[in-house]
mmCIF file with all atom_site columns, C-alpha atoms in Angstrom:
data_model
loop_
_atom_site.group_PDB
_atom_site.id
_atom_site.type_symbol
_atom_site.label_atom_id
_atom_site.label_alt_id
_atom_site.label_comp_id
_atom_site.label_asym_id
_atom_site.label_entity_id
_atom_site.label_seq_id
_atom_site.pdbx_PDB_ins_code
_atom_site.Cartn_x
_atom_site.Cartn_y
_atom_site.Cartn_z
_atom_site.occupancy
_atom_site.B_iso_or_equiv
_atom_site.pdbx_formal_charge
_atom_site.auth_seq_id
_atom_site.auth_comp_id
_atom_site.auth_asym_id
_atom_site.auth_atom_id
_atom_site.pdbx_PDB_model_num
ATOM 1   C CA . MET A 1 1   ? -38.083 24.596  -24.031 1.00 57.00 ? 1   MET A CA 1
ATOM 2   C CA . THR A 1 2   ? -34.656 22.968  -23.970 1.00 58.00 ? 2   THR A CA 1
ATOM 3   C CA . ALA A 1 3   ? -34.514 19.233  -23.249 1.00 58.00 ? 3   ALA A CA 1
ATOM 4   C CA . THR A 1 4   ? -30.745 18.172  -22.573 1.00 59.00 ? 4   THR A CA 1
ATOM 5   C CA . ILE A 1 5   ? -29.790 14.362  -22.746 1.00 61.00 ? 5   ILE A CA 1
ATOM 6   C CA . ALA A 1 6   ? -27.192 13.018  -20.130 1.00 57.00 ? 6   ALA A CA 1
ATOM 7   C CA . ALA A 1 7   ? -24.536 10.992  -20.903 1.00 54.00 ? 7   ALA A CA 1
ATOM 8   C CA . PRO A 1 8   ? -24.901 6.967   -20.225 1.00 56.00 ? 8   PRO A CA 1
ATOM 9   C CA . ALA A 1 9   ? -23.259 6.197   -16.889 1.00 55.00 ? 9   ALA A CA 1
ATOM 10  C CA . ARG A 1 10  ? -20.160 4.262   -17.546 1.00 58.00 ? 10  ARG A CA 1
ATOM 11  C CA . VAL A 1 11  ? -21.181 0.959   -16.375 1.00 52.00 ? 11  VAL A CA 1
ATOM 12  C CA . SER A 1 12  ? -18.234 -1.158  -14.777 1.00 58.00 ? 12  SER A CA 1
ATOM 13  C CA . ARG A 1 13  ? -18.896 -5.059  -15.290 1.00 70.00 ? 13  ARG A CA 1
ATOM 14  C CA . LYS A 1 14  ? -16.318 -6.957  -13.402 1.00 77.00 ? 14  LYS A CA 1
ATOM 15  C CA . SER A 1 15  ? -16.359 -10.528 -13.845 1.00 89.00 ? 15  SER A CA 1
ATOM 16  C CA . ALA A 1 16  ? -16.669 -12.590 -10.677 1.00 91.00 ? 16  ALA A CA 1
ATOM 17  C CA . ALA A 1 17  ? -12.859 -13.700 -10.619 1.00 91.00 ? 17  ALA A CA 1
ATOM 18  C CA . ALA A 1 18  ? -11.872 -10.272 -10.601 1.00 91.00 ? 18  ALA A CA 1
ATOM 19  C CA . ARG A 1 19  ? -13.922 -9.132  -7.889  1.00 93.00 ? 19  ARG A CA 1
ATOM 20  C CA . HIS A 1 20  ? -12.360 -11.961 -5.756  1.00 96.00 ? 20  HIS A CA 1
ATOM 21  C CA . ALA A 1 21  ? -8.955  -11.439 -7.154  1.00 95.00 ? 21  ALA A CA 1
ATOM 22  C CA . THR A 1 22  ? -9.525  -7.860  -6.141  1.00 96.00 ? 22  THR A CA 1
ATOM 23  C CA . LEU A 1 23  ? -10.920 -8.773  -2.300  1.00 97.00 ? 23  LEU A CA 1
ATOM 24  C CA . VAL A 1 24  ? -8.291  -11.132 -1.697  1.00 97.00 ? 24  VAL A CA 1
ATOM 25  C CA . THR A 1 25  ? -5.478  -9.164  -2.720  1.00 97.00 ? 25  THR A CA 1
ATOM 26  C CA . ARG A 1 26  ? -6.941  -6.049  -0.689  1.00 98.00 ? 26  ARG A CA 1
ATOM 27  C CA . VAL A 1 27  ? -7.429  -8.175  2.321   1.00 98.00 ? 27  VAL A CA 1
ATOM 28  C CA . LEU A 1 28  ? -3.594  -9.957  1.824   1.00 97.00 ? 28  LEU A CA 1
ATOM 29  C CA . THR A 1 29  ? -2.363  -6.793  1.537   1.00 98.00 ? 29  THR A CA 1
ATOM 30  C CA . GLY A 1 30  ? -4.307  -5.079  4.481   1.00 98.00 ? 30  GLY A CA 1
ATOM 31  C CA . LEU A 1 31  ? -3.413  -7.879  6.701   1.00 98.00 ? 31  LEU A CA 1
ATOM 32  C CA . LEU A 1 32  ? 0.312   -7.518  5.791   1.00 98.00 ? 32  LEU A CA 1
ATOM 33  C CA . PHE A 1 33  ? 0.607   -3.657  6.626   1.00 98.00 ? 33  PHE A CA 1
ATOM 34  C CA . THR A 1 34  ? -1.678  -3.783  9.908   1.00 98.00 ? 34  THR A CA 1
ATOM 35  C CA . VAL A 1 35  ? 0.691   -6.713  10.906  1.00 98.00 ? 35  VAL A CA 1
ATOM 36  C CA . THR A 1 36  ? 3.844   -4.907  10.219  1.00 97.00 ? 36  THR A CA 1
ATOM 37  C CA . GLY A 1 37  ? 2.359   -1.760  11.436  1.00 97.00 ? 37  GLY A CA 1
ATOM 38  C CA . LEU A 1 38  ? 1.603   -3.202  14.934  1.00 98.00 ? 38  LEU A CA 1
ATOM 39  C CA . ASN A 1 39  ? 5.059   -4.910  14.672  1.00 96.00 ? 39  ASN A CA 1
ATOM 40  C CA . GLY A 1 40  ? 6.573   -1.339  14.654  1.00 94.00 ? 40  GLY A CA 1
ATOM 41  C CA . PHE A 1 41  ? 4.927   -0.636  17.926  1.00 95.00 ? 41  PHE A CA 1
ATOM 42  C CA . LEU A 1 42  ? 4.837   -3.950  19.771  1.00 96.00 ? 42  LEU A CA 1
ATOM 43  C CA . ASN A 1 43  ? 8.147   -5.641  18.331  1.00 93.00 ? 43  ASN A CA 1
ATOM 44  C CA . PHE A 1 44  ? 6.435   -9.013  18.543  1.00 95.00 ? 44  PHE A CA 1
ATOM 45  C CA . MET A 1 45  ? 8.238   -10.110 15.204  1.00 95.00 ? 45  MET A CA 1
ATOM 46  C CA . PRO A 1 46  ? 12.142  -11.015 15.474  1.00 93.00 ? 46  PRO A CA 1
ATOM 47  C CA . ALA A 1 47  ? 14.348  -8.182  13.851  1.00 87.00 ? 47  ALA A CA 1
ATOM 48  C CA . PRO A 1 48  ? 16.540  -9.444  11.128  1.00 87.00 ? 48  PRO A CA 1
ATOM 49  C CA . ASP A 1 49  ? 20.179  -9.854  12.367  1.00 89.00 ? 49  ASP A CA 1
ATOM 50  C CA . PRO A 1 50  ? 22.268  -7.104  11.154  1.00 88.00 ? 50  PRO A CA 1
ATOM 51  C CA . SER A 1 51  ? 25.372  -9.399  10.672  1.00 89.00 ? 51  SER A CA 1
ATOM 52  C CA . THR A 1 52  ? 23.414  -10.852 7.547   1.00 90.00 ? 52  THR A CA 1
ATOM 53  C CA . MET A 1 53  ? 22.088  -7.438  6.363   1.00 89.00 ? 53  MET A CA 1
ATOM 54  C CA . ALA A 1 54  ? 23.650  -5.523  3.641   1.00 91.00 ? 54  ALA A CA 1
ATOM 55  C CA . PRO A 1 55  ? 25.745  -2.635  5.215   1.00 92.00 ? 55  PRO A CA 1
ATOM 56  C CA . ALA A 1 56  ? 23.930  0.184   3.240   1.00 92.00 ? 56  ALA A CA 1
ATOM 57  C CA . GLY A 1 57  ? 20.545  -1.130  4.836   1.00 90.00 ? 57  GLY A CA 1
ATOM 58  C CA . VAL A 1 58  ? 21.829  -1.429  8.508   1.00 91.00 ? 58  VAL A CA 1
ATOM 59  C CA . ALA A 1 59  ? 22.924  2.584   8.036   1.00 94.00 ? 59  ALA A CA 1
ATOM 60  C CA . PHE A 1 60  ? 19.670  3.439   6.828   1.00 93.00 ? 60  PHE A CA 1
ATOM 61  C CA . THR A 1 61  ? 17.668  1.589   9.657   1.00 90.00 ? 61  THR A CA 1
ATOM 62  C CA . THR A 1 62  ? 19.834  3.049   11.978  1.00 93.00 ? 62  THR A CA 1
ATOM 63  C CA . ALA A 1 63  ? 19.245  6.475   10.912  1.00 95.00 ? 63  ALA A CA 1
ATOM 64  C CA . LEU A 1 64  ? 15.453  5.825   10.847  1.00 92.00 ? 64  LEU A CA 1
ATOM 65  C CA . TYR A 1 65  ? 15.720  4.825   14.606  1.00 91.00 ? 65  TYR A CA 1
ATOM 66  C CA . ALA A 1 66  ? 17.721  7.781   15.256  1.00 95.00 ? 66  ALA A CA 1
ATOM 67  C CA . THR A 1 67  ? 15.142  10.072  14.270  1.00 96.00 ? 67  THR A CA 1
ATOM 68  C CA . GLY A 1 68  ? 13.126  9.250   17.160  1.00 93.00 ? 68  GLY A CA 1
ATOM 69  C CA . TYR A 1 69  ? 9.892   9.461   15.175  1.00 96.00 ? 69  TYR A CA 1
ATOM 70  C CA . MET A 1 70  ? 10.393  8.194   11.739  1.00 96.00 ? 70  MET A CA 1
ATOM 71  C CA . LEU A 1 71  ? 9.637   4.483   12.406  1.00 93.00 ? 71  LEU A CA 1
ATOM 72  C CA . GLN A 1 72  ? 6.877   5.388   14.159  1.00 95.00 ? 72  GLN A CA 1
ATOM 73  C CA . LEU A 1 73  ? 5.351   7.690   11.786  1.00 96.00 ? 73  LEU A CA 1
ATOM 74  C CA . SER A 1 74  ? 5.852   4.856   8.972   1.00 96.00 ? 74  SER A CA 1
ATOM 75  C CA . SER A 1 75  ? 4.413   1.919   11.503  1.00 97.00 ? 75  SER A CA 1
ATOM 76  C CA . GLY A 1 76  ? 1.150   4.306   12.205  1.00 98.00 ? 76  GLY A CA 1
ATOM 77  C CA . VAL A 1 77  ? 0.520   4.914   8.405   1.00 98.00 ? 77  VAL A CA 1
ATOM 78  C CA . GLN A 1 78  ? 1.030   1.105   7.761   1.00 98.00 ? 78  GLN A CA 1
ATOM 79  C CA . LEU A 1 79  ? -1.200  0.170   10.445  1.00 98.00 ? 79  LEU A CA 1
ATOM 80  C CA . VAL A 1 80  ? -4.384  2.552   9.721   1.00 98.00 ? 80  VAL A CA 1
ATOM 81  C CA . ALA A 1 81  ? -4.014  1.929   5.880   1.00 98.00 ? 81  ALA A CA 1
ATOM 82  C CA . GLY A 1 82  ? -3.737  -1.809  6.380   1.00 98.00 ? 82  GLY A CA 1
ATOM 83  C CA . LEU A 1 83  ? -6.901  -1.702  8.765   1.00 98.00 ? 83  LEU A CA 1
ATOM 84  C CA . LEU A 1 84  ? -8.675  0.418   6.006   1.00 98.00 ? 84  LEU A CA 1
ATOM 85  C CA . LEU A 1 85  ? -7.788  -2.143  3.571   1.00 98.00 ? 85  LEU A CA 1
ATOM 86  C CA . VAL A 1 86  ? -8.983  -5.137  5.639   1.00 98.00 ? 86  VAL A CA 1
ATOM 87  C CA . ALA A 1 87  ? -12.457 -3.210  6.632   1.00 98.00 ? 87  ALA A CA 1
ATOM 88  C CA . GLY A 1 88  ? -12.785 -2.502  2.818   1.00 97.00 ? 88  GLY A CA 1
ATOM 89  C CA . ARG A 1 89  ? -13.576 1.472   3.750   1.00 97.00 ? 89  ARG A CA 1
ATOM 90  C CA . PHE A 1 90  ? -11.816 4.208   2.169   1.00 97.00 ? 90  PHE A CA 1
ATOM 91  C CA . VAL A 1 91  ? -9.622  2.096   0.013   1.00 97.00 ? 91  VAL A CA 1
ATOM 92  C CA . PRO A 1 92  ? -8.657  4.624   -2.331  1.00 97.00 ? 92  PRO A CA 1
ATOM 93  C CA . LEU A 1 93  ? -7.203  6.623   0.407   1.00 97.00 ? 93  LEU A CA 1
ATOM 94  C CA . ALA A 1 94  ? -5.432  3.604   1.993   1.00 98.00 ? 94  ALA A CA 1
ATOM 95  C CA . LEU A 1 95  ? -3.747  3.044   -1.394  1.00 98.00 ? 95  LEU A CA 1
ATOM 96  C CA . ALA A 1 96  ? -2.830  6.913   -1.950  1.00 97.00 ? 96  ALA A CA 1
ATOM 97  C CA . ILE A 1 97  ? -1.249  6.985   1.804   1.00 97.00 ? 97  ILE A CA 1
ATOM 98  C CA . LEU A 1 98  ? 0.262   3.697   1.243   1.00 98.00 ? 98  LEU A CA 1
ATOM 99  C CA . ALA A 1 99  ? 2.041   4.634   -2.448  1.00 98.00 ? 99  ALA A CA 1
ATOM 100 C CA . PRO A 1 100 ? 5.004   6.386   -1.045  1.00 97.00 ? 100 PRO A CA 1
ATOM 101 C CA . VAL A 1 101 ? 5.634   3.673   1.774   1.00 97.00 ? 101 VAL A CA 1
ATOM 102 C CA . ILE A 1 102 ? 5.608   0.990   -0.884  1.00 98.00 ? 102 ILE A CA 1
ATOM 103 C CA . VAL A 1 103 ? 7.752   3.295   -3.189  1.00 98.00 ? 103 VAL A CA 1
ATOM 104 C CA . ASN A 1 104 ? 10.399  3.193   -0.300  1.00 96.00 ? 104 ASN A CA 1
ATOM 105 C CA . ILE A 1 105 ? 10.217  -0.407  0.560   1.00 96.00 ? 105 ILE A CA 1
ATOM 106 C CA . PHE A 1 106 ? 10.936  -1.358  -3.263  1.00 97.00 ? 106 PHE A CA 1
ATOM 107 C CA . LEU A 1 107 ? 13.522  1.085   -3.422  1.00 97.00 ? 107 LEU A CA 1
ATOM 108 C CA . ILE A 1 108 ? 15.279  -0.234  -0.234  1.00 95.00 ? 108 ILE A CA 1
ATOM 109 C CA . HIS A 1 109 ? 15.426  -3.347  -1.632  1.00 94.00 ? 109 HIS A CA 1
ATOM 110 C CA . VAL A 1 110 ? 16.419  -2.315  -4.869  1.00 96.00 ? 110 VAL A CA 1
ATOM 111 C CA . PHE A 1 111 ? 19.325  -0.032  -3.519  1.00 95.00 ? 111 PHE A CA 1
ATOM 112 C CA . LEU A 1 112 ? 20.162  -0.895  0.092   1.00 93.00 ? 112 LEU A CA 1
ATOM 113 C CA . GLU A 1 113 ? 18.895  -4.405  0.946   1.00 90.00 ? 113 GLU A CA 1
ATOM 114 C CA . PRO A 1 114 ? 18.462  -6.944  -1.946  1.00 89.00 ? 114 PRO A CA 1
ATOM 115 C CA . SER A 1 115 ? 17.058  -9.624  0.473   1.00 86.00 ? 115 SER A CA 1
ATOM 116 C CA . GLY A 1 116 ? 13.291  -9.277  0.580   1.00 88.00 ? 116 GLY A CA 1
ATOM 117 C CA . MET A 1 117 ? 12.849  -8.479  -2.784  1.00 95.00 ? 117 MET A CA 1
ATOM 118 C CA . GLY A 1 118 ? 10.163  -11.017 -3.397  1.00 95.00 ? 118 GLY A CA 1
ATOM 119 C CA . MET A 1 119 ? 7.834   -9.386  -0.711  1.00 94.00 ? 119 MET A CA 1
ATOM 120 C CA . ALA A 1 120 ? 8.765   -5.730  -2.088  1.00 96.00 ? 120 ALA A CA 1
ATOM 121 C CA . LEU A 1 121 ? 7.751   -6.955  -5.533  1.00 97.00 ? 121 LEU A CA 1
ATOM 122 C CA . PHE A 1 122 ? 4.741   -8.418  -4.121  1.00 96.00 ? 122 PHE A CA 1
ATOM 123 C CA . VAL A 1 123 ? 3.547   -5.141  -2.234  1.00 97.00 ? 123 VAL A CA 1
ATOM 124 C CA . VAL A 1 124 ? 4.015   -3.088  -5.622  1.00 98.00 ? 124 VAL A CA 1
ATOM 125 C CA . ALA A 1 125 ? 2.299   -5.608  -7.623  1.00 98.00 ? 125 ALA A CA 1
ATOM 126 C CA . ALA A 1 126 ? -0.572  -5.173  -5.281  1.00 98.00 ? 126 ALA A CA 1
ATOM 127 C CA . GLU A 1 127 ? -0.653  -1.589  -5.130  1.00 98.00 ? 127 GLU A CA 1
ATOM 128 C CA . ILE A 1 128 ? -0.821  -1.342  -8.745  1.00 98.00 ? 128 ILE A CA 1
ATOM 129 C CA . GLY A 1 129 ? -3.438  -3.846  -9.014  1.00 97.00 ? 129 GLY A CA 1
ATOM 130 C CA . LEU A 1 130 ? -5.593  -2.467  -6.449  1.00 98.00 ? 130 LEU A CA 1
ATOM 131 C CA . ALA A 1 131 ? -5.244  0.969   -7.818  1.00 97.00 ? 131 ALA A CA 1
ATOM 132 C CA . TRP A 1 132 ? -6.074  -0.326  -11.086 1.00 96.00 ? 132 TRP A CA 1
ATOM 133 C CA . ALA A 1 133 ? -9.184  -1.925  -9.545  1.00 96.00 ? 133 ALA A CA 1
ATOM 134 C CA . TYR A 1 134 ? -10.301 1.204   -7.989  1.00 96.00 ? 134 TYR A CA 1
ATOM 135 C CA . ARG A 1 135 ? -9.157  3.340   -10.858 1.00 95.00 ? 135 ARG A CA 1
ATOM 136 C CA . ASP A 1 136 ? -12.567 4.944   -11.259 1.00 94.00 ? 136 ASP A CA 1
ATOM 137 C CA . LYS A 1 137 ? -11.986 6.516   -7.879  1.00 94.00 ? 137 LYS A CA 1
ATOM 138 C CA . PHE A 1 138 ? -8.860  7.771   -8.615  1.00 92.00 ? 138 PHE A CA 1
ATOM 139 C CA . ARG A 1 139 ? -9.983  9.334   -12.311 1.00 91.00 ? 139 ARG A CA 1
ATOM 140 C CA . PRO A 1 140 ? -11.520 12.857  -11.038 1.00 90.00 ? 140 PRO A CA 1
ATOM 141 C CA . MET A 1 141 ? -8.269  13.313  -8.834  1.00 86.00 ? 141 MET A CA 1
ATOM 142 C CA . LEU A 1 142 ? -6.099  12.880  -11.838 1.00 84.00 ? 142 LEU A CA 1
ATOM 143 C CA . GLN A 1 143 ? -7.906  15.253  -14.551 1.00 87.00 ? 143 GLN A CA 1
ATOM 144 C CA . ALA A 1 144 ? -6.236  18.289  -15.311 1.00 87.00 ? 144 ALA A CA 1
ATOM 145 C CA . ARG A 1 145 ? -8.532  21.383  -14.570 1.00 82.00 ? 145 ARG A CA 1
#
């Protein structure tokens, strides 16, 4: 007769402050991406004046419009992921599909359009913080097999 002893399960005990910070960050980030995703379809926020933007930023945005689909795709991804974050459902999936969008937002503000860097840094920090809070959900995906 062979007995096996199971390894103790990893118990994650977050403080109340950490749980609340994660909740607030998740909801705020979700609302931000929900609103910007909806704006991509409904255009209810005023567009920035191109004369106040860097020429490289204007050229990039013009190229995205010219594709006929890229801005709609990006808006759709932002809308779906934002709604998932607000609802608290499939949060790791929402974070994974937002990651390339957030990297692009950050790099646009670093290289093409320096205005708006504050918001870009906020979404980068929120993504990193939420990914850390949900790191146990990402662990199996990051194991080498």
